[in-house]
Amino acid sequence: MRDTRRSIGVQGFVLSIDDLVSNTSLVGTPFADRIAIGIYDVDIHALQVCEYPPDVFVESPVRPFFIPYRALTHFALQNVLAAGKSIAQSFLANAPTRVHPVEWSVGTGAGVAAAFMVRNGISDAHLMTTEAGAVDLAALQSLIRSSFAPLEWTINGSLYPPGPR
């Protein structure tokens, strides 16, 4: 399955193709709340019955990208995390994020986040909206990095995004 229904994240967040491409940077948008990474080109296949609008075929220079935690949330459901093709993303953003390596990275982030929230008695809203939540989000990211998956890219010997880990 290449496409399915997708979530709309908290505060209406939807990951867009613009978050995954760049003409000026080696990486896509370096979200502070990133919980997964990925890289794959926009891969659109022909439809059988109708045609895509022309803007679907605009060249998109996808860079190594980041998936933010908020893309796993749902605007109307608390403590429900999406993973895989159903995250909060646009049709075009789905094209590079729908492949298995990216889905595994997102699934790892979702699973670790769910266990982290249960273990610490916190909600997804807490992670997104409170000062203490920012500290807990950093701890969650540290847990993902140390035990499960990278959240940064190493390009030409440098980490992206740069900054503290």
JSON list of C-alpha atoms in Angstrom, two decimals, residues 7-21 28-38 64-74 80-84 86-90 93-94 97 102-103 105-111 113 117 124 127-128 137 140-141 144-145 150-153 161:
[
{"chain": "A", "resi": 7, "resn": "SER", "atom": "CA", "xyz": [-3.48, 12.15, 10.74]},
{"chain": "A", "resi": 8, "resn": "ILE", "atom": "CA", "xyz": [-3.53, 15.87, 11.43]},
{"chain": "A", "resi": 9, "resn": "GLY", "atom": "CA", "xyz": [-1.23, 16.59, 14.36]},
{"chain": "A", "resi": 10, "resn": "VAL", "atom": "CA", "xyz": [-1.63, 18.81, 17.39]},
{"chain": "A", "resi": 11, "resn": "GLN", "atom": "CA", "xyz": [-2.30, 22.46, 16.56]},
{"chain": "A", "resi": 12, "resn": "GLY", "atom": "CA", "xyz": [-3.05, 21.40, 12.96]},
{"chain": "A", "resi": 13, "resn": "PHE", "atom": "CA", "xyz": [0.53, 20.29, 12.22]},
{"chain": "A", "resi": 14, "resn": "VAL", "atom": "CA", "xyz": [1.07, 18.51, 8.90]},
{"chain": "A", "resi": 15, "resn": "LEU", "atom": "CA", "xyz": [4.58, 17.59, 7.73]},
{"chain": "A", "resi": 16, "resn": "SER", "atom": "CA", "xyz": [5.01, 19.07, 4.25]},
{"chain": "A", "resi": 17, "resn": "ILE", "atom": "CA", "xyz": [7.37, 18.40, 1.39]},
{"chain": "A", "resi": 18, "resn": "ASP", "atom": "CA", "xyz": [8.97, 21.77, 2.20]},
{"chain": "A", "resi": 19, "resn": "ASP", "atom": "CA", "xyz": [10.14, 20.25, 5.51]},
{"chain": "A", "resi": 20, "resn": "LEU", "atom": "CA", "xyz": [12.01, 17.53, 3.63]},
{"chain": "A", "resi": 21, "resn": "VAL", "atom": "CA", "xyz": [13.71, 19.54, 0.88]},
{"chain": "A", "resi": 28, "resn": "GLY", "atom": "CA", "xyz": [15.55, 19.25, 5.72]},
{"chain": "A", "resi": 29, "resn": "THR", "atom": "CA", "xyz": [13.94, 21.21, 8.56]},
{"chain": "A", "resi": 30, "resn": "PRO", "atom": "CA", "xyz": [15.84, 20.34, 11.78]},
{"chain": "A", "resi": 31, "resn": "PHE", "atom": "CA", "xyz": [12.83, 20.06, 14.11]},
{"chain": "A", "resi": 32, "resn": "ALA", "atom": "CA", "xyz": [13.68, 20.50, 17.80]},
{"chain": "A", "resi": 33, "resn": "ASP", "atom": "CA", "xyz": [11.17, 17.73, 18.62]},
{"chain": "A", "resi": 34, "resn": "ARG", "atom": "CA", "xyz": [12.57, 15.20, 16.12]},
{"chain": "A", "resi": 35, "resn": "ILE", "atom": "CA", "xyz": [12.15, 11.53, 16.99]},
{"chain": "A", "resi": 36, "resn": "ALA", "atom": "CA", "xyz": [13.09, 9.92, 13.67]},
{"chain": "A", "resi": 37, "resn": "ILE", "atom": "CA", "xyz": [15.17, 10.49, 10.54]},
{"chain": "A", "resi": 38, "resn": "GLY", "atom": "CA", "xyz": [14.88, 9.43, 6.93]},
{"chain": "A", "resi": 64, "resn": "PRO", "atom": "CA", "xyz": [18.26, 13.82, 4.72]},
{"chain": "A", "resi": 65, "resn": "PHE", "atom": "CA", "xyz": [15.23, 14.75, 6.81]},
{"chain": "A", "resi": 66, "resn": "PHE", "atom": "CA", "xyz": [13.78, 14.65, 10.32]},
{"chain": "A", "resi": 67, "resn": "ILE", "atom": "CA", "xyz": [10.36, 13.55, 11.54]},
{"chain": "A", "resi": 68, "resn": "PRO", "atom": "CA", "xyz": [9.07, 15.63, 14.46]},
{"chain": "A", "resi": 69, "resn": "TYR", "atom": "CA", "xyz": [7.24, 14.12, 17.41]},
{"chain": "A", "resi": 70, "resn": "ARG", "atom": "CA", "xyz": [4.21, 16.30, 16.65]},
{"chain": "A", "resi": 71, "resn": "ALA", "atom": "CA", "xyz": [3.78, 14.47, 13.31]},
{"chain": "A", "resi": 72, "resn": "LEU", "atom": "CA", "xyz": [2.89, 11.36, 15.34]},
{"chain": "A", "resi": 73, "resn": "THR", "atom": "CA", "xyz": [0.15, 13.11, 17.30]},
{"chain": "A", "resi": 74, "resn": "HIS", "atom": "CA", "xyz": [-3.53, 13.67, 16.52]},
{"chain": "A", "resi": 80, "resn": "VAL", "atom": "CA", "xyz": [-2.53, 8.24, 20.57]},
{"chain": "A", "resi": 81, "resn": "LEU", "atom": "CA", "xyz": [0.62, 8.13, 18.46]},
{"chain": "A", "resi": 82, "resn": "ALA", "atom": "CA", "xyz": [0.54, 7.36, 14.74]},
{"chain": "A", "resi": 83, "resn": "ALA", "atom": "CA", "xyz": [3.39, 5.66, 12.89]},
{"chain": "A", "resi": 84, "resn": "GLY", "atom": "CA", "xyz": [4.13, 4.68, 9.31]},
{"chain": "A", "resi": 86, "resn": "SER", "atom": "CA", "xyz": [-0.64, 7.46, 8.84]},
{"chain": "A", "resi": 87, "resn": "ILE", "atom": "CA", "xyz": [1.49, 10.20, 10.46]},
{"chain": "A", "resi": 88, "resn": "ALA", "atom": "CA", "xyz": [0.46, 13.85, 10.02]},
{"chain": "A", "resi": 89, "resn": "GLN", "atom": "CA", "xyz": [1.89, 14.55, 6.57]},
{"chain": "A", "resi": 90, "resn": "SER", "atom": "CA", "xyz": [0.88, 15.81, 3.16]},
{"chain": "A", "resi": 93, "resn": "ALA", "atom": "CA", "xyz": [5.63, 14.30, 2.15]},
{"chain": "A", "resi": 94, "resn": "ASN", "atom": "CA", "xyz": [4.22, 10.77, 2.23]},
{"chain": "A", "resi": 97, "resn": "THR", "atom": "CA", "xyz": [8.43, 8.84, 4.23]},
{"chain": "A", "resi": 102, "resn": "VAL", "atom": "CA", "xyz": [11.75, 5.61, 7.41]},
{"chain": "A", "resi": 103, "resn": "GLU", "atom": "CA", "xyz": [8.68, 3.80, 8.74]},
{"chain": "A", "resi": 105, "resn": "SER", "atom": "CA", "xyz": [12.60, 4.87, 12.30]},
{"chain": "A", "resi": 106, "resn": "VAL", "atom": "CA", "xyz": [9.21, 6.49, 12.96]},
{"chain": "A", "resi": 107, "resn": "GLY", "atom": "CA", "xyz": [7.88, 3.28, 14.53]},
{"chain": "A", "resi": 108, "resn": "THR", "atom": "CA", "xyz": [10.89, 3.14, 16.84]},
{"chain": "A", "resi": 109, "resn": "GLY", "atom": "CA", "xyz": [10.30, 6.75, 17.88]},
{"chain": "A", "resi": 110, "resn": "ALA", "atom": "CA", "xyz": [6.60, 6.10, 18.47]},
{"chain": "A", "resi": 111, "resn": "GLY", "atom": "CA", "xyz": [7.19, 2.93, 20.48]},
{"chain": "A", "resi": 113, "resn": "ALA", "atom": "CA", "xyz": [7.79, 7.58, 23.16]},
{"chain": "A", "resi": 117, "resn": "MET", "atom": "CA", "xyz": [5.14, 8.36, 28.59]},
{"chain": "A", "resi": 124, "resn": "ASP", "atom": "CA", "xyz": [1.68, 13.68, 24.73]},
{"chain": "A", "resi": 127, "resn": "LEU", "atom": "CA", "xyz": [5.60, 16.81, 25.96]},
{"chain": "A", "resi": 128, "resn": "MET", "atom": "CA", "xyz": [4.32, 19.40, 23.49]},
{"chain": "A", "resi": 137, "resn": "LEU", "atom": "CA", "xyz": [11.27, 15.52, 25.37]},
{"chain": "A", "resi": 140, "resn": "LEU", "atom": "CA", "xyz": [13.09, 10.95, 25.35]},
{"chain": "A", "resi": 141, "resn": "GLN", "atom": "CA", "xyz": [15.39, 11.97, 22.50]},
{"chain": "A", "resi": 144, "resn": "ILE", "atom": "CA", "xyz": [16.14, 7.05, 21.48]},
{"chain": "A", "resi": 145, "resn": "ARG", "atom": "CA", "xyz": [19.70, 8.07, 20.56]},
{"chain": "A", "resi": 150, "resn": "PRO", "atom": "CA", "xyz": [20.13, 8.14, 15.55]},
{"chain": "A", "resi": 151, "resn": "LEU", "atom": "CA", "xyz": [18.33, 11.48, 15.44]},
{"chain": "A", "resi": 152, "resn": "GLU", "atom": "CA", "xyz": [21.05, 13.37, 13.57]},
{"chain": "A", "resi": 153, "resn": "TRP", "atom": "CA", "xyz": [22.81, 12.92, 10.25]},
{"chain": "A", "resi": 161, "resn": "PRO", "atom": "CA", "xyz": [21.76, 19.62, 12.91]}
]
